[in-house]
PDB file of C-alpha atoms in Angstrom:
ATOM      1  CA  MET A   7      66.549  -0.029   4.772  1.00 40.00           C
ATOM      2  CA  SER A   8      68.668  -2.974   5.906  1.00 55.00           C
ATOM      3  CA  GLY A   9      66.424  -4.082   8.528  1.00 75.00           C
ATOM      4  CA  SER A  10      63.384  -5.081   6.687  1.00 81.00           C
ATOM      5  CA  PRO A  11      63.472  -9.234   5.031  1.00 87.00           C
ATOM      6  CA  TRP A  12      61.432  -6.115   1.765  1.00 87.00           C
ATOM      7  CA  LYS A  13      61.334  -3.832   0.306  1.00 92.00           C
ATOM      8  CA  VAL A  14      60.321  -0.530   1.526  1.00 92.00           C
ATOM      9  CA  LEU A  15      59.448   3.079   0.907  1.00 94.00           C
ATOM     10  CA  PRO A  16      61.646   6.040   1.041  1.00 94.00           C
ATOM     11  CA  ALA A  17      61.511   7.966   4.249  1.00 95.00           C
ATOM     12  CA  GLY A  18      58.171  10.332   4.093  1.00 95.00           C
ATOM     13  CA  VAL A  19      54.944  10.783   2.728  1.00 97.00           C
ATOM     14  CA  HIS A  20      53.979  10.557  -0.847  1.00 97.00           C
ATOM     15  CA  GLN A  21      51.291  10.844  -2.453  1.00 97.00           C
ATOM     16  CA  ALA A  22      49.614   8.217  -5.101  1.00 97.00           C
ATOM     17  CA  THR A  23      46.090   8.145  -6.611  1.00 97.00           C
ATOM     18  CA  LEU A  24      44.443   4.860  -6.823  1.00 97.00           C
ATOM     19  CA  GLU A  25      44.924   4.163  -9.753  1.00 97.00           C
ATOM     20  CA  GLU A  26      49.173   4.629  -9.040  1.00 97.00           C
ATOM     21  CA  VAL A  27      48.742   2.029  -5.993  1.00 97.00           C
ATOM     22  CA  LYS A  28      46.926  -0.139  -8.537  1.00 97.00           C
ATOM     23  CA  ALA A  29      49.989  -0.155 -11.181  1.00 97.00           C
ATOM     24  CA  VAL A  30      52.420  -0.062  -8.571  1.00 96.00           C
ATOM     25  CA  TYR A  31      50.865  -2.610  -6.197  1.00 96.00           C
ATOM     26  CA  ALA A  32      48.607  -4.654  -7.368  1.00 96.00           C
ATOM     27  CA  ALA A  33      49.998  -6.476 -10.037  1.00 93.00           C
ATOM     28  CA  SER A  34      49.005 -10.441  -8.737  1.00 95.00           C
ATOM     29  CA  ARG A  35      45.525 -11.205  -8.238  1.00 96.00           C
ATOM     30  CA  TYR A  36      46.059 -11.501  -4.992  1.00 96.00           C
ATOM     31  CA  ARG A  37      46.843  -8.311  -4.642  1.00 96.00           C
ATOM     32  CA  ARG A  38      44.287  -6.699  -6.381  1.00 97.00           C
ATOM     33  CA  GLN A  39      42.233  -8.716  -3.768  1.00 96.00           C
ATOM     34  CA  LEU A  40      44.134  -6.270  -1.314  1.00 97.00           C
ATOM     35  CA  PHE A  41      43.112  -3.772  -3.428  1.00 97.00           C
ATOM     36  CA  GLU A  42      40.032  -3.448  -4.009  1.00 97.00           C
ATOM     37  CA  GLY A  43      39.396  -3.678   0.318  1.00 97.00           C
ATOM     38  CA  LEU A  44      41.568  -0.779   0.199  1.00 98.00           C
ATOM     39  CA  VAL A  45      39.392   0.687  -2.569  1.00 97.00           C
ATOM     40  CA  VAL A  46      35.448  -0.392  -1.386  1.00 97.00           C
ATOM     41  CA  GLY A  47      36.797   1.307   2.566  1.00 97.00           C
ATOM     42  CA  VAL A  48      38.360   4.734   0.550  1.00 97.00           C
ATOM     43  CA  LYS A  49      35.272   4.736  -0.496  1.00 96.00           C
ATOM     44  CA  GLN A  50      33.028   4.414   2.597  1.00 97.00           C
ATOM     45  CA  LEU A  51      34.636   6.717   4.277  1.00 97.00           C
ATOM     46  CA  SER A  52      35.521   9.998   1.368  1.00 96.00           C
ATOM     47  CA  VAL A  53      30.924   9.547   1.660  1.00 95.00           C
ATOM     48  CA  ALA A  54      31.186  10.243   5.480  1.00 97.00           C
ATOM     49  CA  GLY A  55      34.024  13.132   4.160  1.00 96.00           C
ATOM     50  CA  CYS A  56      37.211  11.825   4.563  1.00 97.00           C
ATOM     51  CA  GLN A  57      39.803  13.751   3.016  1.00 97.00           C
ATOM     52  CA  ARG A  58      43.339  11.641   3.682  1.00 98.00           C
ATOM     53  CA  VAL A  59      43.529   7.772   3.445  1.00 98.00           C
ATOM     54  CA  TYR A  60      47.486   6.959   4.183  1.00 98.00           C
ATOM     55  CA  VAL A  61      48.342   3.653   3.280  1.00 97.00           C
ATOM     56  CA  ASP A  62      51.121   1.898   5.049  1.00 94.00           C
ATOM     57  CA  GLY A  63      51.413  -2.004   5.548  1.00 89.00           C
ATOM     58  CA  SER A  64      53.588  -4.976   3.937  1.00 91.00           C
ATOM     59  CA  PHE A  65      51.362  -4.403   0.611  1.00 95.00           C
ATOM     60  CA  VAL A  66      53.269  -0.849   0.218  1.00 94.00           C
ATOM     61  CA  THR A  67      56.365  -2.722   0.577  1.00 93.00           C
ATOM     62  CA  SER A  68      57.954  -5.442  -2.303  1.00 92.00           C
ATOM     63  CA  LYS A  69      56.888  -8.362  -0.177  1.00 93.00           C
ATOM     64  CA  PRO A  70      55.283 -11.660  -3.080  1.00 91.00           C
ATOM     65  CA  ARG A  71      52.170 -12.702  -0.260  1.00 93.00           C
ATOM     66  CA  PRO A  72      51.310  -9.232   1.853  1.00 94.00           C
ATOM     67  CA  GLY A  73      49.313 -10.330   4.481  1.00 90.00           C
ATOM     68  CA  ASP A  74      46.693  -7.479   4.301  1.00 92.00           C
ATOM     69  CA  PHE A  75      47.317  -3.238   3.633  1.00 96.00           C
ATOM     70  CA  ASP A  76      46.823  -1.289   6.888  1.00 96.00           C
ATOM     71  CA  ALA A  77      45.472   2.071   6.338  1.00 97.00           C
ATOM     72  CA  CYS A  78      44.716   5.494   8.468  1.00 97.00           C
ATOM     73  CA  TRP A  79      41.920   8.015   7.855  1.00 98.00           C
ATOM     74  CA  ASP A  80      42.459  11.959   8.666  1.00 98.00           C
ATOM     75  CA  PRO A  81      38.937  12.873  10.803  1.00 97.00           C
ATOM     76  CA  SER A  82      38.970  16.188  10.102  1.00 96.00           C
ATOM     77  CA  GLY A  83      36.112  16.576   9.114  1.00 94.00           C
ATOM     78  CA  VAL A  84      35.430  13.192   8.699  1.00 97.00           C
ATOM     79  CA  GLN A  85      31.081  13.616   9.783  1.00 97.00           C
ATOM     80  CA  GLU A  86      29.694  10.559  11.897  1.00 94.00           C
ATOM     81  CA  ARG A  87      26.688   9.852  11.518  1.00 97.00           C
ATOM     82  CA  LEU A  88      28.021   9.179   7.614  1.00 97.00           C
ATOM     83  CA  LEU A  89      30.908   7.252   9.214  1.00 97.00           C
ATOM     84  CA  ASP A  90      29.882   3.188   8.972  1.00 97.00           C
ATOM     85  CA  PRO A  91      30.293   2.159  12.718  1.00 97.00           C
ATOM     86  CA  ILE A  92      32.807  -0.819  10.873  1.00 97.00           C
ATOM     87  CA  PHE A  93      35.593   2.213  11.332  1.00 97.00           C
ATOM     88  CA  LYS A  94      35.920   2.767  14.676  1.00 95.00           C
ATOM     89  CA  ASP A  95      35.399  -1.261  15.441  1.00 96.00           C
ATOM     90  CA  PHE A  96      39.170  -2.575  16.552  1.00 93.00           C
ATOM     91  CA  SER A  97      37.173  -5.773  18.442  1.00 94.00           C
ATOM     92  CA  ASN A  98      38.703  -9.816  17.570  1.00 94.00           C
ATOM     93  CA  GLY A  99      41.941  -8.361  15.856  1.00 91.00           C
ATOM     94  CA  ARG A 100      39.761  -6.290  13.720  1.00 94.00           C
ATOM     95  CA  ALA A 101      37.922  -8.745  11.629  1.00 96.00           C
ATOM     96  CA  ALA A 102      34.956  -7.148  10.639  1.00 97.00           C
ATOM     97  CA  GLN A 103      37.438  -4.455   8.933  1.00 97.00           C
ATOM     98  CA  LYS A 104      39.400  -7.358   8.000  1.00 96.00           C
ATOM     99  CA  ALA A 105      36.282  -9.155   6.601  1.00 97.00           C
ATOM    100  CA  ALA A 106      34.896  -6.238   4.984  1.00 97.00           C
ATOM    101  CA  PHE A 107      37.738  -4.566   3.469  1.00 98.00           C
ATOM    102  CA  LYS A 108      41.388  -7.492   3.306  1.00 96.00           C
ATOM    103  CA  GLY A 109      42.665  -4.407   5.994  1.00 96.00           C
ATOM    104  CA  GLU A 110      42.020  -2.100   8.521  1.00 96.00           C
ATOM    105  CA  PHE A 111      41.641   1.356   8.855  1.00 97.00           C
ATOM    106  CA  PHE A 112      42.681   3.600  11.541  1.00 97.00           C
ATOM    107  CA  PRO A 113      42.052   6.906  12.451  1.00 97.00           C
ATOM    108  CA  SER A 114      44.844   8.582  11.924  1.00 96.00           C
ATOM    109  CA  SER A 115      45.364   9.789  14.955  1.00 95.00           C
ATOM    110  CA  LEU A 116      44.065   6.970  16.887  1.00 93.00           C
ATOM    111  CA  ILE A 117      47.071   6.169  19.498  1.00 91.00           C
ATOM    112  CA  GLU A 118      48.778   2.625  19.198  1.00 91.00           C
ATOM    113  CA  GLY A 119      48.830   1.461  22.851  1.00 86.00           C
ATOM    114  CA  GLY A 120      53.125  -0.248  21.522  1.00 87.00           C
ATOM    115  CA  CYS A 121      54.432   2.948  21.395  1.00 87.00           C
ATOM    116  CA  GLY A 122      52.284   6.313  22.267  1.00 90.00           C
ATOM    117  CA  GLN A 123      52.206   7.394  18.789  1.00 93.00           C
ATOM    118  CA  ALA A 124      49.182   8.756  16.668  1.00 95.00           C
ATOM    119  CA  PHE A 125      49.029   5.997  13.445  1.00 95.00           C
ATOM    120  CA  VAL A 126      50.372   8.257  10.787  1.00 96.00           C
ATOM    121  CA  ASP A 127      53.028   8.095  12.822  1.00 94.00           C
ATOM    122  CA  PHE A 128      53.816   5.332  13.872  1.00 94.00           C
ATOM    123  CA  PHE A 129      53.088   3.736   9.780  1.00 94.00           C
ATOM    124  CA  GLN A 130      56.147   5.929   8.783  1.00 95.00           C
ATOM    125  CA  VAL A 131      58.951   2.992  10.982  1.00 93.00           C
ATOM    126  CA  ASP A 132      59.826  -0.071   9.872  1.00 92.00           C
ATOM    127  CA  ARG A 133      58.437  -2.998  12.250  1.00 88.00           C
ATOM    128  CA  PHE A 134      61.845  -4.733  11.959  1.00 90.00           C
ATOM    129  CA  SER A 135      64.816  -2.072  11.886  1.00 90.00           C
ATOM    130  CA  GLY A 136      62.754   1.195  13.724  1.00 90.00           C
ATOM    131  CA  ASP A 137      64.358   3.039  10.604  1.00 92.00           C
ATOM    132  CA  ALA A 138      62.140   5.445   9.140  1.00 93.00           C
ATOM    133  CA  LYS A 139      59.941   4.593   6.015  1.00 94.00           C
ATOM    134  CA  GLY A 140      57.582   5.989   3.846  1.00 96.00           C
ATOM    135  CA  ILE A 141      53.708   5.555   3.678  1.00 97.00           C
ATOM    136  CA  LEU A 142      51.217   6.200   0.854  1.00 98.00           C
ATOM    137  CA  LEU A 143      48.533   9.952   0.840  1.00 98.00           C
ATOM    138  CA  ILE A 144      45.273   9.093  -1.317  1.00 98.00           C
ATOM    139  CA  ASP A 145      44.254  12.825  -1.228  1.00 97.00           C
ATOM    140  CA  LEU A 146      40.345  11.847  -1.836  1.00 96.00           C
ATOM    141  CA  SER A 147      38.963  14.970  -2.694  1.00 93.00           C
ATOM    142  CA  THR A 148      41.491  15.496  -6.443  1.00 94.00           C
ATOM    143  CA  ASP A 149      40.839  11.065  -6.606  1.00 94.00           C
ATOM    144  CA  PRO A 150      39.654  11.093  -9.886  1.00 92.00           C
ATOM    145  CA  THR A 151      39.111   7.572  -9.313  1.00 88.00           C
ATOM    146  CA  LEU A 152      36.211   8.356  -6.764  1.00 87.00           C
ATOM    147  CA  GLY A 153      35.286  10.393  -9.310  1.00 72.00           C
ATOM    148  CA  ARG A 154      36.063  14.295  -7.553  1.00 52.00           C
ATOM    149  CA  SER A 155      38.379  16.975  -8.118  1.00 42.00           C
ATOM    150  CA  ALA A 156      39.728  20.034  -6.871  1.00 40.00           C
ATOM    151  CA  VAL A 157      37.052  23.123  -8.198  1.00 34.00           C
TER     152      VAL A 157
END
């Protein structure tokens, strides 16, 4: 991607486990802190019935010190009564999410205001070049870190 300042994932949705994400993207102390915040959020979403989380942002690039991670979660099957309200709090630039998780979580079907695309699609466009890029998919129903496995 010639317009990107950092190496990004090839276009498409790439399935990974949390352990694989940790092995590839949590290589420094700072990146491990971001990863730990991601795991906290993913676990909370899993408790509410979320099955899929997509990870994007500078965290899944070669940027030496990413600002944070961006994630979106599939609302299918999520039980609203079990969903922490923080996942729908977008006030103050998503300050509560950033404080709790060191990153941001959006419903995957939520429309990003600037481009009119659902976040899951918006995340697949490089913001510097406009080219297609990849995102990670974590299947929460089978991820070994969450202590569940497919039956």
